PDB file of C-alpha atoms in Angstrom:
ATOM      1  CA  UNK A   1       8.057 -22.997 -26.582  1.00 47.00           C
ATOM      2  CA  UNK A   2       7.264 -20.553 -24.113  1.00 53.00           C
ATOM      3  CA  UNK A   3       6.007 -21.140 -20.509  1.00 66.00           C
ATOM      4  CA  UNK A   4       2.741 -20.679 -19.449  1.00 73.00           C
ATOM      5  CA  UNK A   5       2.591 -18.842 -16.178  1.00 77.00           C
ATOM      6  CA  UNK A   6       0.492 -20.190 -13.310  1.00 88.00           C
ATOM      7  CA  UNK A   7      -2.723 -18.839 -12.852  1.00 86.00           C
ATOM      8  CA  UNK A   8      -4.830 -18.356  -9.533  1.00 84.00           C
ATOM      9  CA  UNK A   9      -8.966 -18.915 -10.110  1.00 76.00           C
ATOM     10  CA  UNK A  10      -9.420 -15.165 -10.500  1.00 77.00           C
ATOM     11  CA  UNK A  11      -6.783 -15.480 -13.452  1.00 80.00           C
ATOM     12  CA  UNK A  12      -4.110 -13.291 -11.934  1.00 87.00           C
ATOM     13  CA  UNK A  13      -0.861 -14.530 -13.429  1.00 92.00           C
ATOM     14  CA  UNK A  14       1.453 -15.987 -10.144  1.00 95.00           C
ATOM     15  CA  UNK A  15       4.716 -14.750  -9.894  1.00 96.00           C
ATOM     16  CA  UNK A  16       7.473 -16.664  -9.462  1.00 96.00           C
ATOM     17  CA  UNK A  17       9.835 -16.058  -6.315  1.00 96.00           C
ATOM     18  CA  UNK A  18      12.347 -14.972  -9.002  1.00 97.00           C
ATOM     19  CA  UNK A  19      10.139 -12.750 -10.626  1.00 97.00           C
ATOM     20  CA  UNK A  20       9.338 -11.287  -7.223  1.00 98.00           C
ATOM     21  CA  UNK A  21      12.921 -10.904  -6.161  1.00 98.00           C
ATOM     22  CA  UNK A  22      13.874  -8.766  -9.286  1.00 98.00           C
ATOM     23  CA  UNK A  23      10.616  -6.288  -8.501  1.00 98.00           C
ATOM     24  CA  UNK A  24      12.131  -6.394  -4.937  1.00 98.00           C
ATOM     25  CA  UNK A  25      15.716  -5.398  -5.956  1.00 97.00           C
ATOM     26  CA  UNK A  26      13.912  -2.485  -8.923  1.00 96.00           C
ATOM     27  CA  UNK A  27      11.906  -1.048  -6.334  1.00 96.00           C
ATOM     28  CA  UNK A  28      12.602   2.134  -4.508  1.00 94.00           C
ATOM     29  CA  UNK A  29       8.761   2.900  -2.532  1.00 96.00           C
ATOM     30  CA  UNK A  30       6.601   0.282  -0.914  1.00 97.00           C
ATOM     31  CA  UNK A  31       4.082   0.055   1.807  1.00 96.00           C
ATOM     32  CA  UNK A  32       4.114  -1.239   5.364  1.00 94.00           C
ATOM     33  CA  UNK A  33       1.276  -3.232   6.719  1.00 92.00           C
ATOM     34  CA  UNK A  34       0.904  -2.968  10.651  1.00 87.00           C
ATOM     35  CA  UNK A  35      -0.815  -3.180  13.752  1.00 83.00           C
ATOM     36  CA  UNK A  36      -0.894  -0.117  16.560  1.00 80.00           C
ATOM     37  CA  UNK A  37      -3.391   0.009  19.487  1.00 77.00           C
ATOM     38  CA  UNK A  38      -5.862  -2.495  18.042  1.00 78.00           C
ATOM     39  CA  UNK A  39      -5.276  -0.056  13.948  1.00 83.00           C
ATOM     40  CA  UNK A  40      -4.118  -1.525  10.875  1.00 85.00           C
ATOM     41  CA  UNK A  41      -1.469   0.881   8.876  1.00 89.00           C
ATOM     42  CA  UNK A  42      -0.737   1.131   6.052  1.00 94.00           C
ATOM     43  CA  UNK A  43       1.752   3.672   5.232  1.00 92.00           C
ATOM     44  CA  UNK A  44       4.287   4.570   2.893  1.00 94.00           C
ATOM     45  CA  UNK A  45       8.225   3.979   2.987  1.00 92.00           C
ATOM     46  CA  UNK A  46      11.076   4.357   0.988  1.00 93.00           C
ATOM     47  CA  UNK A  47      13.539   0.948   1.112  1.00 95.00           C
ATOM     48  CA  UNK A  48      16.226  -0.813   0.176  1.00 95.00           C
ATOM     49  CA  UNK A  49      16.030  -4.832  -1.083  1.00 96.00           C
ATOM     50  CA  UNK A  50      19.413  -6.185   0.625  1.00 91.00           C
ATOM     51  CA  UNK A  51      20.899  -9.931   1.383  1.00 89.00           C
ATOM     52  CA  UNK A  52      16.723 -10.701   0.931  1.00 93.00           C
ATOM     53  CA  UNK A  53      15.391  -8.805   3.544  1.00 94.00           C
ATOM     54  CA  UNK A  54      13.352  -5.547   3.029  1.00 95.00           C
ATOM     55  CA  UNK A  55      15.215  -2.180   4.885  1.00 94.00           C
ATOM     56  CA  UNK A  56      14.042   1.335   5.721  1.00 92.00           C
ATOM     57  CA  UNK A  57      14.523   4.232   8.176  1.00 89.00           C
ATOM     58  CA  UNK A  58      12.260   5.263  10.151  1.00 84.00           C
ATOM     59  CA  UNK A  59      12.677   8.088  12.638  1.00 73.00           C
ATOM     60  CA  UNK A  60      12.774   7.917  16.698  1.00 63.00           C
ATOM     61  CA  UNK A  61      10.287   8.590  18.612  1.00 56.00           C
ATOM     62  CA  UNK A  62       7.644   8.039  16.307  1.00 55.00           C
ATOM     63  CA  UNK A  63       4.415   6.273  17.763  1.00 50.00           C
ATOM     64  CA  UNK A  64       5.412   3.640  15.420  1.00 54.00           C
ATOM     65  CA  UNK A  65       8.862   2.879  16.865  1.00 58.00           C
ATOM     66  CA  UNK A  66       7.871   0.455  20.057  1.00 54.00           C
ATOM     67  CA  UNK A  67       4.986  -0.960  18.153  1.00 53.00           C
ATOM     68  CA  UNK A  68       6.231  -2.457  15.717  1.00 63.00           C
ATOM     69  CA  UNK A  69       9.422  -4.150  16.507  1.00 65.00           C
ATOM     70  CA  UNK A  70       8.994  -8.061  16.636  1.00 72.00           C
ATOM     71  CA  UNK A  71       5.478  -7.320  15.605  1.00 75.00           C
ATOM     72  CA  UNK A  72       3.631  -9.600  12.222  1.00 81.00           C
ATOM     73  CA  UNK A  73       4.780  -7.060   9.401  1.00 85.00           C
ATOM     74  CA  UNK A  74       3.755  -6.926   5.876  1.00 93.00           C
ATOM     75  CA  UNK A  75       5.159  -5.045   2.980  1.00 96.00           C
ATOM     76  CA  UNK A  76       3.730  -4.196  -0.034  1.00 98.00           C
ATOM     77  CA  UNK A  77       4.840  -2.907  -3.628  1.00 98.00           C
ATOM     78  CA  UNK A  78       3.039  -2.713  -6.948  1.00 98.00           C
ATOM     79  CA  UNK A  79       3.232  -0.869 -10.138  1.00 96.00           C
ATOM     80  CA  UNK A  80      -0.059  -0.211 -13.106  1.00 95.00           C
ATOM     81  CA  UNK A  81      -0.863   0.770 -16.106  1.00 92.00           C
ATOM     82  CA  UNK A  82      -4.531   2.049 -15.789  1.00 89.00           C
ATOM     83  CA  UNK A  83      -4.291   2.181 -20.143  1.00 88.00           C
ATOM     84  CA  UNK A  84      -3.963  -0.592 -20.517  1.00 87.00           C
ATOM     85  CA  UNK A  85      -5.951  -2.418 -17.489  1.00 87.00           C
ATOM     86  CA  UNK A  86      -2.535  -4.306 -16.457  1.00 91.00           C
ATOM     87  CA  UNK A  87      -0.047  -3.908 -13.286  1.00 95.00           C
ATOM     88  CA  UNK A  88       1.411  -6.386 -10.754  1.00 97.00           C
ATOM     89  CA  UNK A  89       1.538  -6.637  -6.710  1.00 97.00           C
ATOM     90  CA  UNK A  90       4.340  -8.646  -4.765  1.00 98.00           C
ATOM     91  CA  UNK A  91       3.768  -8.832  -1.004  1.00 97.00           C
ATOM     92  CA  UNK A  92       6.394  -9.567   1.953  1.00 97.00           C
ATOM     93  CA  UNK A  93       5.405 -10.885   4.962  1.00 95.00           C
ATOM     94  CA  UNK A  94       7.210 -11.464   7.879  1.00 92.00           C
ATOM     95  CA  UNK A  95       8.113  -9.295  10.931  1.00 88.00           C
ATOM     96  CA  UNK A  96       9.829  -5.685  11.801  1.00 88.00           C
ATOM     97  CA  UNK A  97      13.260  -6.421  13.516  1.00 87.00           C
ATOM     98  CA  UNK A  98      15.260  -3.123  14.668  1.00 86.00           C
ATOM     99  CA  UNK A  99      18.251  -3.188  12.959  1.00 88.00           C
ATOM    100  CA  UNK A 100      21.040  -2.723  16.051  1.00 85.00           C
ATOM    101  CA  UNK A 101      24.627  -4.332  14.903  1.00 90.00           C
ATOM    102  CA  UNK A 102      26.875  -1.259  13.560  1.00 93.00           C
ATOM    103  CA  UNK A 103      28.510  -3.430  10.782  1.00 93.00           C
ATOM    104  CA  UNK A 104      25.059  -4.184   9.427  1.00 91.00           C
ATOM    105  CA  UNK A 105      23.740  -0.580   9.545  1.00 90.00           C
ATOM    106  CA  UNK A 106      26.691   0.969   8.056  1.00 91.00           C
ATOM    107  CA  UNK A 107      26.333  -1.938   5.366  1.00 90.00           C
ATOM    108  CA  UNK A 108      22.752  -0.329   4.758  1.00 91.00           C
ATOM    109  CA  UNK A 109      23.844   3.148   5.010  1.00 89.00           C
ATOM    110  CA  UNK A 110      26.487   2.200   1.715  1.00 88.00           C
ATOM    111  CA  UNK A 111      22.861   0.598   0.643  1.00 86.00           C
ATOM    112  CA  UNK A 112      22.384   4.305  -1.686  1.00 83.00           C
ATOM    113  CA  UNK A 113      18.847   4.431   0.045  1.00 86.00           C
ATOM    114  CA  UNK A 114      17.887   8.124   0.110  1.00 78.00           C
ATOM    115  CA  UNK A 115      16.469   9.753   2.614  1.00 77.00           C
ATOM    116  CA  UNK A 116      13.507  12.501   1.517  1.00 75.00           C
ATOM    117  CA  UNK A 117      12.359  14.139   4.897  1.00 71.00           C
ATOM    118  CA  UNK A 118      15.087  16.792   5.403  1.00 63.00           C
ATOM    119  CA  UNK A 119      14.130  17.611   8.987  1.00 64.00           C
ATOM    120  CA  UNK A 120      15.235  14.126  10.354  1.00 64.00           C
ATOM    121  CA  UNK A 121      19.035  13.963  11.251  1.00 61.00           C
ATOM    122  CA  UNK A 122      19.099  10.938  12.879  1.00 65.00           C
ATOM    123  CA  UNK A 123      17.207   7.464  11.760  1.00 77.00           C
ATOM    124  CA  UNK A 124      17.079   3.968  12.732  1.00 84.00           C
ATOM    125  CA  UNK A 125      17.202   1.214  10.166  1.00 89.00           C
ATOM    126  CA  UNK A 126      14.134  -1.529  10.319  1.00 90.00           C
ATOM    127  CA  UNK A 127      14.129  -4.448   8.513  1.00 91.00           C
ATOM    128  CA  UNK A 128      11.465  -7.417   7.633  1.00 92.00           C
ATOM    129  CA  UNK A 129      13.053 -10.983   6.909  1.00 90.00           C
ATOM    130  CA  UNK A 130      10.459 -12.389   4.903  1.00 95.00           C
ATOM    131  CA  UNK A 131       8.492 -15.501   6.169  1.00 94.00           C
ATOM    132  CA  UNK A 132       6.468 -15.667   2.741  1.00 96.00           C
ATOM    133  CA  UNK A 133       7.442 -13.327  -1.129  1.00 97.00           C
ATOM    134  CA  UNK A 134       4.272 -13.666  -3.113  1.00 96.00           C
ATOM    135  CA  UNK A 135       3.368 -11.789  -6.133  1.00 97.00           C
ATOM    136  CA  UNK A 136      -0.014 -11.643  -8.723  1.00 94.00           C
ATOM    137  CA  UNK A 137       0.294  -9.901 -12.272  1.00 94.00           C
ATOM    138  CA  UNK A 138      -2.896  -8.740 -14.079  1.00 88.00           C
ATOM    139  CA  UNK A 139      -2.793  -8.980 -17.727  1.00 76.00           C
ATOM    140  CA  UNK A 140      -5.194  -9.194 -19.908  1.00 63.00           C
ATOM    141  CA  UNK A 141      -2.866  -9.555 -23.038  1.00 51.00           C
ATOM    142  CA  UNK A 142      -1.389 -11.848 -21.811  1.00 43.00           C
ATOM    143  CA  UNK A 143      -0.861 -14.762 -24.462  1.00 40.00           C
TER     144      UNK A 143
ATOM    145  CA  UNK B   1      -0.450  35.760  -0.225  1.00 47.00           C
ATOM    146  CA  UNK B   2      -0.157  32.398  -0.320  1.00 54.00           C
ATOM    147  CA  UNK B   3      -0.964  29.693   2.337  1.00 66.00           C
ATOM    148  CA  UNK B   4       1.691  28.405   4.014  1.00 73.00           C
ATOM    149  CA  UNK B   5       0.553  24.677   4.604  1.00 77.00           C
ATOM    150  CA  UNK B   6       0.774  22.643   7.750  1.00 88.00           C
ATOM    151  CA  UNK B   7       4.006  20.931   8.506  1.00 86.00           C
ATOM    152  CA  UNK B   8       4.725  18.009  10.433  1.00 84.00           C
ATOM    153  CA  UNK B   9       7.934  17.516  12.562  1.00 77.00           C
ATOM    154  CA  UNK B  10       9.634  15.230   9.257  1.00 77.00           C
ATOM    155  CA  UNK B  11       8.993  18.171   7.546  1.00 80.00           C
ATOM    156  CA  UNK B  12       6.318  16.765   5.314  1.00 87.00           C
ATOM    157  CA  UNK B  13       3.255  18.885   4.871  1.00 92.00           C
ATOM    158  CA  UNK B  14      -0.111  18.242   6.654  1.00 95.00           C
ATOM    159  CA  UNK B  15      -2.695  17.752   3.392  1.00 96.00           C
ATOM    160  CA  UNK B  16      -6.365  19.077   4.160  1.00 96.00           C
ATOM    161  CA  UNK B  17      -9.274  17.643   4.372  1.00 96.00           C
ATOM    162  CA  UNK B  18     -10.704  19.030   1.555  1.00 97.00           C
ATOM    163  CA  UNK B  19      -6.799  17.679  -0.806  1.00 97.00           C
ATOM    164  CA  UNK B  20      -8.058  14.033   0.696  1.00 98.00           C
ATOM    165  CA  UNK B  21     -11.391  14.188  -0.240  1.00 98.00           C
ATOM    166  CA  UNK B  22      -9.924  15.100  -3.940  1.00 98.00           C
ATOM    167  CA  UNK B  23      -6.986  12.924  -3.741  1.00 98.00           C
ATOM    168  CA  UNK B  24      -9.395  10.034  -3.393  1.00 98.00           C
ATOM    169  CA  UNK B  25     -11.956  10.683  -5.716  1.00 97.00           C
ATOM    170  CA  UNK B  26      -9.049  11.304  -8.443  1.00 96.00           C
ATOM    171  CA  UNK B  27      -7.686   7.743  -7.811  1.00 96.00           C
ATOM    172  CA  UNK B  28      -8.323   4.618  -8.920  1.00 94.00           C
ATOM    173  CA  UNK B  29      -6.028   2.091  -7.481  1.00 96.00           C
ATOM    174  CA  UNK B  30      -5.499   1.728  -3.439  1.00 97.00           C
ATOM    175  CA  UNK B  31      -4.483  -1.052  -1.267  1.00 96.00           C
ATOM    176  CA  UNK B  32      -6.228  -2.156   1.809  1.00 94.00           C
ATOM    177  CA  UNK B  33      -4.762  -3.036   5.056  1.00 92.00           C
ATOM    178  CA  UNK B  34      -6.524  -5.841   6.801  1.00 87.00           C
ATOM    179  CA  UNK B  35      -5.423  -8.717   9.399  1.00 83.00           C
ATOM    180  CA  UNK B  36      -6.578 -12.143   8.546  1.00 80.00           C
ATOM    181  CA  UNK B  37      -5.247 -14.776  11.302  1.00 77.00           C
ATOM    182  CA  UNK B  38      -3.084 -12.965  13.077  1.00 78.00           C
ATOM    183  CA  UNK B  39      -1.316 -11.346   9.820  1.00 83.00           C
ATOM    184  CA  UNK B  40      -1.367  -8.103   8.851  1.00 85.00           C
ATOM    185  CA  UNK B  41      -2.374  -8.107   5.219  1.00 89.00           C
ATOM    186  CA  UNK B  42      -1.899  -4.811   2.354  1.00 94.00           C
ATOM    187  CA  UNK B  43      -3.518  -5.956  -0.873  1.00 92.00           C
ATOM    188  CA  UNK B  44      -4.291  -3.186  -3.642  1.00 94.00           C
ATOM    189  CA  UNK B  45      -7.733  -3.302  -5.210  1.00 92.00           C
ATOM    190  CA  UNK B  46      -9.249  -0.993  -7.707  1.00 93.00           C
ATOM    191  CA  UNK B  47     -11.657   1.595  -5.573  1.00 95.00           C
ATOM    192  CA  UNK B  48     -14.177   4.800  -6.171  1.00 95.00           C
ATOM    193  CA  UNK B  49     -15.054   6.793  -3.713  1.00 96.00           C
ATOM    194  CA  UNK B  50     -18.505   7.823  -3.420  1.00 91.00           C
ATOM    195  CA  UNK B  51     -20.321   9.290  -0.691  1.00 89.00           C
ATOM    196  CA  UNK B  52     -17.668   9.646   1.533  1.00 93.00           C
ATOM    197  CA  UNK B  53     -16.769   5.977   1.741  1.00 94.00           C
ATOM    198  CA  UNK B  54     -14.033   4.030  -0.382  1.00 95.00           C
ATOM    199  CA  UNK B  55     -15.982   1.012  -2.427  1.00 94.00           C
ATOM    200  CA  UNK B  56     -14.370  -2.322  -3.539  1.00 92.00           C
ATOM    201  CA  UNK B  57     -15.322  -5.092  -5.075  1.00 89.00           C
ATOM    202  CA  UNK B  58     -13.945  -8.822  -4.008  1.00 84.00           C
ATOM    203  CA  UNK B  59     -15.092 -12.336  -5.457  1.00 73.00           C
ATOM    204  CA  UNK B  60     -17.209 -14.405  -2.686  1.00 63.00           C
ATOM    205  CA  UNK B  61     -15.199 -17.584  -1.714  1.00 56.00           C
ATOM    206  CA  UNK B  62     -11.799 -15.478  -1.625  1.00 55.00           C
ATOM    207  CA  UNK B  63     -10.769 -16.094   2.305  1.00 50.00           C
ATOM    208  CA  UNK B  64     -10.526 -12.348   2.991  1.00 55.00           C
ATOM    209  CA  UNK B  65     -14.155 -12.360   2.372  1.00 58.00           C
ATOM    210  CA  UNK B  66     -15.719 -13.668   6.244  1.00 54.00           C
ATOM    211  CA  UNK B  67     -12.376 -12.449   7.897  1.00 53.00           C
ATOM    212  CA  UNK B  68     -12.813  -8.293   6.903  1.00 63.00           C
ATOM    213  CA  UNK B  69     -16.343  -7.857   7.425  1.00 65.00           C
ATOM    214  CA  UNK B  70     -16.601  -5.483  10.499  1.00 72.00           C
ATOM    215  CA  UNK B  71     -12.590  -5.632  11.176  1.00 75.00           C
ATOM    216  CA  UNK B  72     -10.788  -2.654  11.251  1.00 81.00           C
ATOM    217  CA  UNK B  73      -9.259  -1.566   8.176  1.00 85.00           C
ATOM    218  CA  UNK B  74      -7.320   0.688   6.605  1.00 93.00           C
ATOM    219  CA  UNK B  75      -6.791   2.077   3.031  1.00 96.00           C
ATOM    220  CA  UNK B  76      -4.018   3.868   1.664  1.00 98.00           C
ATOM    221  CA  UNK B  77      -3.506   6.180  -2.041  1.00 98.00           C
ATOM    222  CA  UNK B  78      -0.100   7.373  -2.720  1.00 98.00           C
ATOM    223  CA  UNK B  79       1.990   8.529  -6.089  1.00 96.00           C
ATOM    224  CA  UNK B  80       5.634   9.299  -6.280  1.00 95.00           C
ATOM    225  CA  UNK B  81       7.647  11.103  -8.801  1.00 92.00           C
ATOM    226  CA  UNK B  82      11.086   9.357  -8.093  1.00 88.00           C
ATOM    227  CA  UNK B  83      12.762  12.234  -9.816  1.00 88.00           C
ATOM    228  CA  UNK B  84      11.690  15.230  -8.434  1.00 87.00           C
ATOM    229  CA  UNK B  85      11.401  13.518  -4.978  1.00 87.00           C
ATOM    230  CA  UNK B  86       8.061  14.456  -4.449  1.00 91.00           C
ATOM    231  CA  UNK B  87       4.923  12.637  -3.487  1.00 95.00           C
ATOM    232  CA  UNK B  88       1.661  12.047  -1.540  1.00 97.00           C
ATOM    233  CA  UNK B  89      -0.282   9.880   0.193  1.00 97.00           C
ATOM    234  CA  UNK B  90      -3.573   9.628   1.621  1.00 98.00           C
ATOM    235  CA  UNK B  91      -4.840   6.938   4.568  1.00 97.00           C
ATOM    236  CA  UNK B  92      -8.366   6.175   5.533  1.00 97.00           C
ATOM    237  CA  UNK B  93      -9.207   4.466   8.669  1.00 95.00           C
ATOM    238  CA  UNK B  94     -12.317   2.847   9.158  1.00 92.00           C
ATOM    239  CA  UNK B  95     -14.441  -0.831   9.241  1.00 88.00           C
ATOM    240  CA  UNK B  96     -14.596  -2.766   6.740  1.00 88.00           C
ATOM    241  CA  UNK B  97     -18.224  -3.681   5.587  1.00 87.00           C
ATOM    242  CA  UNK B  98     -20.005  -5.648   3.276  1.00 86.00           C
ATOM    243  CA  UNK B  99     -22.588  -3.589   0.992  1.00 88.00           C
ATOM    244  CA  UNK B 100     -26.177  -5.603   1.047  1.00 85.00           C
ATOM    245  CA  UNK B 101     -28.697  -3.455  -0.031  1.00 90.00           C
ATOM    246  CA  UNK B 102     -29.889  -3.484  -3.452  1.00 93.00           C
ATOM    247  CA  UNK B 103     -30.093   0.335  -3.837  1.00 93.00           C
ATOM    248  CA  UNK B 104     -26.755   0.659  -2.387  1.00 91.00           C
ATOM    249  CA  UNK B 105     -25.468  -2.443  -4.712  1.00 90.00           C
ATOM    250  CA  UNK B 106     -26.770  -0.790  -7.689  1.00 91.00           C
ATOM    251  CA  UNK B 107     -25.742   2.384  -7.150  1.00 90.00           C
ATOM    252  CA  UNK B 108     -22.087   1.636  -6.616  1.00 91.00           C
ATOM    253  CA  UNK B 109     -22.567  -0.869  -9.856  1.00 89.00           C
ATOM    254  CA  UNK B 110     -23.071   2.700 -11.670  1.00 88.00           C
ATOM    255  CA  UNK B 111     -20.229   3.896 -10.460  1.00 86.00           C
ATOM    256  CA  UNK B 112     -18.188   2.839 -13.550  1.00 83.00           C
ATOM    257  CA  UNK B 113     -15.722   0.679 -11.046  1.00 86.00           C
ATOM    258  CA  UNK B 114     -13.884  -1.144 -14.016  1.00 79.00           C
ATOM    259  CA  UNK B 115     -12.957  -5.262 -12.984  1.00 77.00           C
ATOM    260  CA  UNK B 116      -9.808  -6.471 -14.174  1.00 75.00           C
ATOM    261  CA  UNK B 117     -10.433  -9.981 -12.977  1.00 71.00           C
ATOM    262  CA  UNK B 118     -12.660 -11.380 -16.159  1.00 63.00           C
ATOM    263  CA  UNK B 119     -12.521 -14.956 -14.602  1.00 64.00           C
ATOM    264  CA  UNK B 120     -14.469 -13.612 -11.623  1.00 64.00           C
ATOM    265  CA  UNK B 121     -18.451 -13.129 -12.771  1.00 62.00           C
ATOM    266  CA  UNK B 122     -20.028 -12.243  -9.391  1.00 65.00           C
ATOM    267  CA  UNK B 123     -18.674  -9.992  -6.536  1.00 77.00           C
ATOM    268  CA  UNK B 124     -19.577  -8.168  -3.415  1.00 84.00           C
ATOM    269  CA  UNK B 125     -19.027  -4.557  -2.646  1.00 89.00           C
ATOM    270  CA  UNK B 126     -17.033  -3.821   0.335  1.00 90.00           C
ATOM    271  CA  UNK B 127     -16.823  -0.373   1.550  1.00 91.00           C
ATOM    272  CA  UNK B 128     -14.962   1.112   4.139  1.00 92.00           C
ATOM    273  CA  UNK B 129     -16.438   4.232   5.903  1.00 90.00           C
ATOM    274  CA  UNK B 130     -14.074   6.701   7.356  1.00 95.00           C
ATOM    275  CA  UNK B 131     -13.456   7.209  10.894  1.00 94.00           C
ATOM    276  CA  UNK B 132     -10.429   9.264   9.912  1.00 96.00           C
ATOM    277  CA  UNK B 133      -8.737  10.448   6.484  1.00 97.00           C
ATOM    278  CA  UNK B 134      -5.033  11.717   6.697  1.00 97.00           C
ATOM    279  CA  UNK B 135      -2.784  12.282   4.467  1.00 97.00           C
ATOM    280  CA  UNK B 136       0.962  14.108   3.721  1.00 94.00           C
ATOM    281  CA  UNK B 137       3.107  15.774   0.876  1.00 94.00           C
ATOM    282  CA  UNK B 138       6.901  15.455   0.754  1.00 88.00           C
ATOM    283  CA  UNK B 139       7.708  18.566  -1.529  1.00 76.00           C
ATOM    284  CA  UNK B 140      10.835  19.655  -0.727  1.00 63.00           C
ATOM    285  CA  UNK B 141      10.619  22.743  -3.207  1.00 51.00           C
ATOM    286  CA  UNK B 142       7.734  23.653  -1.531  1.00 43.00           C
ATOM    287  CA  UNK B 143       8.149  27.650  -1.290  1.00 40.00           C
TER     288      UNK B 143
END
């Protein structure tokens, strides 16, 4: 017999943590969520899913850079079908943390994350350790 | 001759004005960037853009719904092609605000915004109008 999943009242399916996880660990391009000078953010990043945190480079001297360490952090990924009216969201929440120790930066430089902006030589790793993993899935075929 | 388009100092190209403004009335699917309590929130909704400003619909009762209205916000578009390396992505910056006027209501109800939520009956248009629209290209076979 198969399982029903949950529901919320606006009839998104809920994903499990599980389920949220394994999008985590597929995905390659997500979005940050944050807060500089009073501005919410929302911009995109290309990451890595490792030892359940959320990783990414980012390069200094960006405005970004002194903002957003320690600050509330959220992280966002999704994928849709507009054919067929279906698609799914999982979001992270937690907070940006510079990512300092040399064993666990050269453990995310073996991560395979690419790097697509050529003109940046030199990066620093930033990392969310989630506080809450939530996910929704829309599908109307769903039974 | 061709243009040779903006660059910033990542090396990713400065879109126009003009490639926002089309960017966003091509797409369909955005997520918004809001902070409820002290959390910094990106949640994708289904969008058109009309007039200039970026129109959503959310379910009354949903605990976004008091926390948005008049908050700063932001919005964000992007697509990827993993393969080729290549993508874009747009971000609006603006105030949220609640849509009350019948004319307004019923002009945005013509907009042919599809719902994917079909336990949800009645919602209220949001719209965000733009104090800034940015966006940027990573194309690295750009010439």
């Amino acid at each position: 017999m198969a399982d029903f999943p949950a529901m919320d009242r606006r009839g998104l399916q809920i994903l499990t943590r599980q389920e949220c996880d394994d999008l985590l660990a597929q995905g390659k391009i997500g979005r940050i969520g944050l807060q500089v000078a009073g501005e919410t953010l929302v911009l995109p990043v290309l990451y890595c899913y490792v030892g359940g945190t959320v990783a990414f480079r980012t390069a200094p001297g960006e405005k970004l850079d002194s903002a957003w360490v320690k600050a509330p952090a959220s992280f966002e990924i999704d994928e849709w079908d507009l054919g067929q009216r279906t698609g799914w969201s999982v979001l992270v929440k937690g907070r940006f943390e510079e990512v300092s120790d040399p064993e666990e930066v050269a453990a995310l430089e073996q991560s395979g994350l690419e790097s697509w902006t050529p003109e940046v030589s030199h990066t620093t790793w930033v990392r969310i350790t989630p506080t809450s993993i939530t996910g929704r899935r829309i599908a109307l075929q769903r039974f």
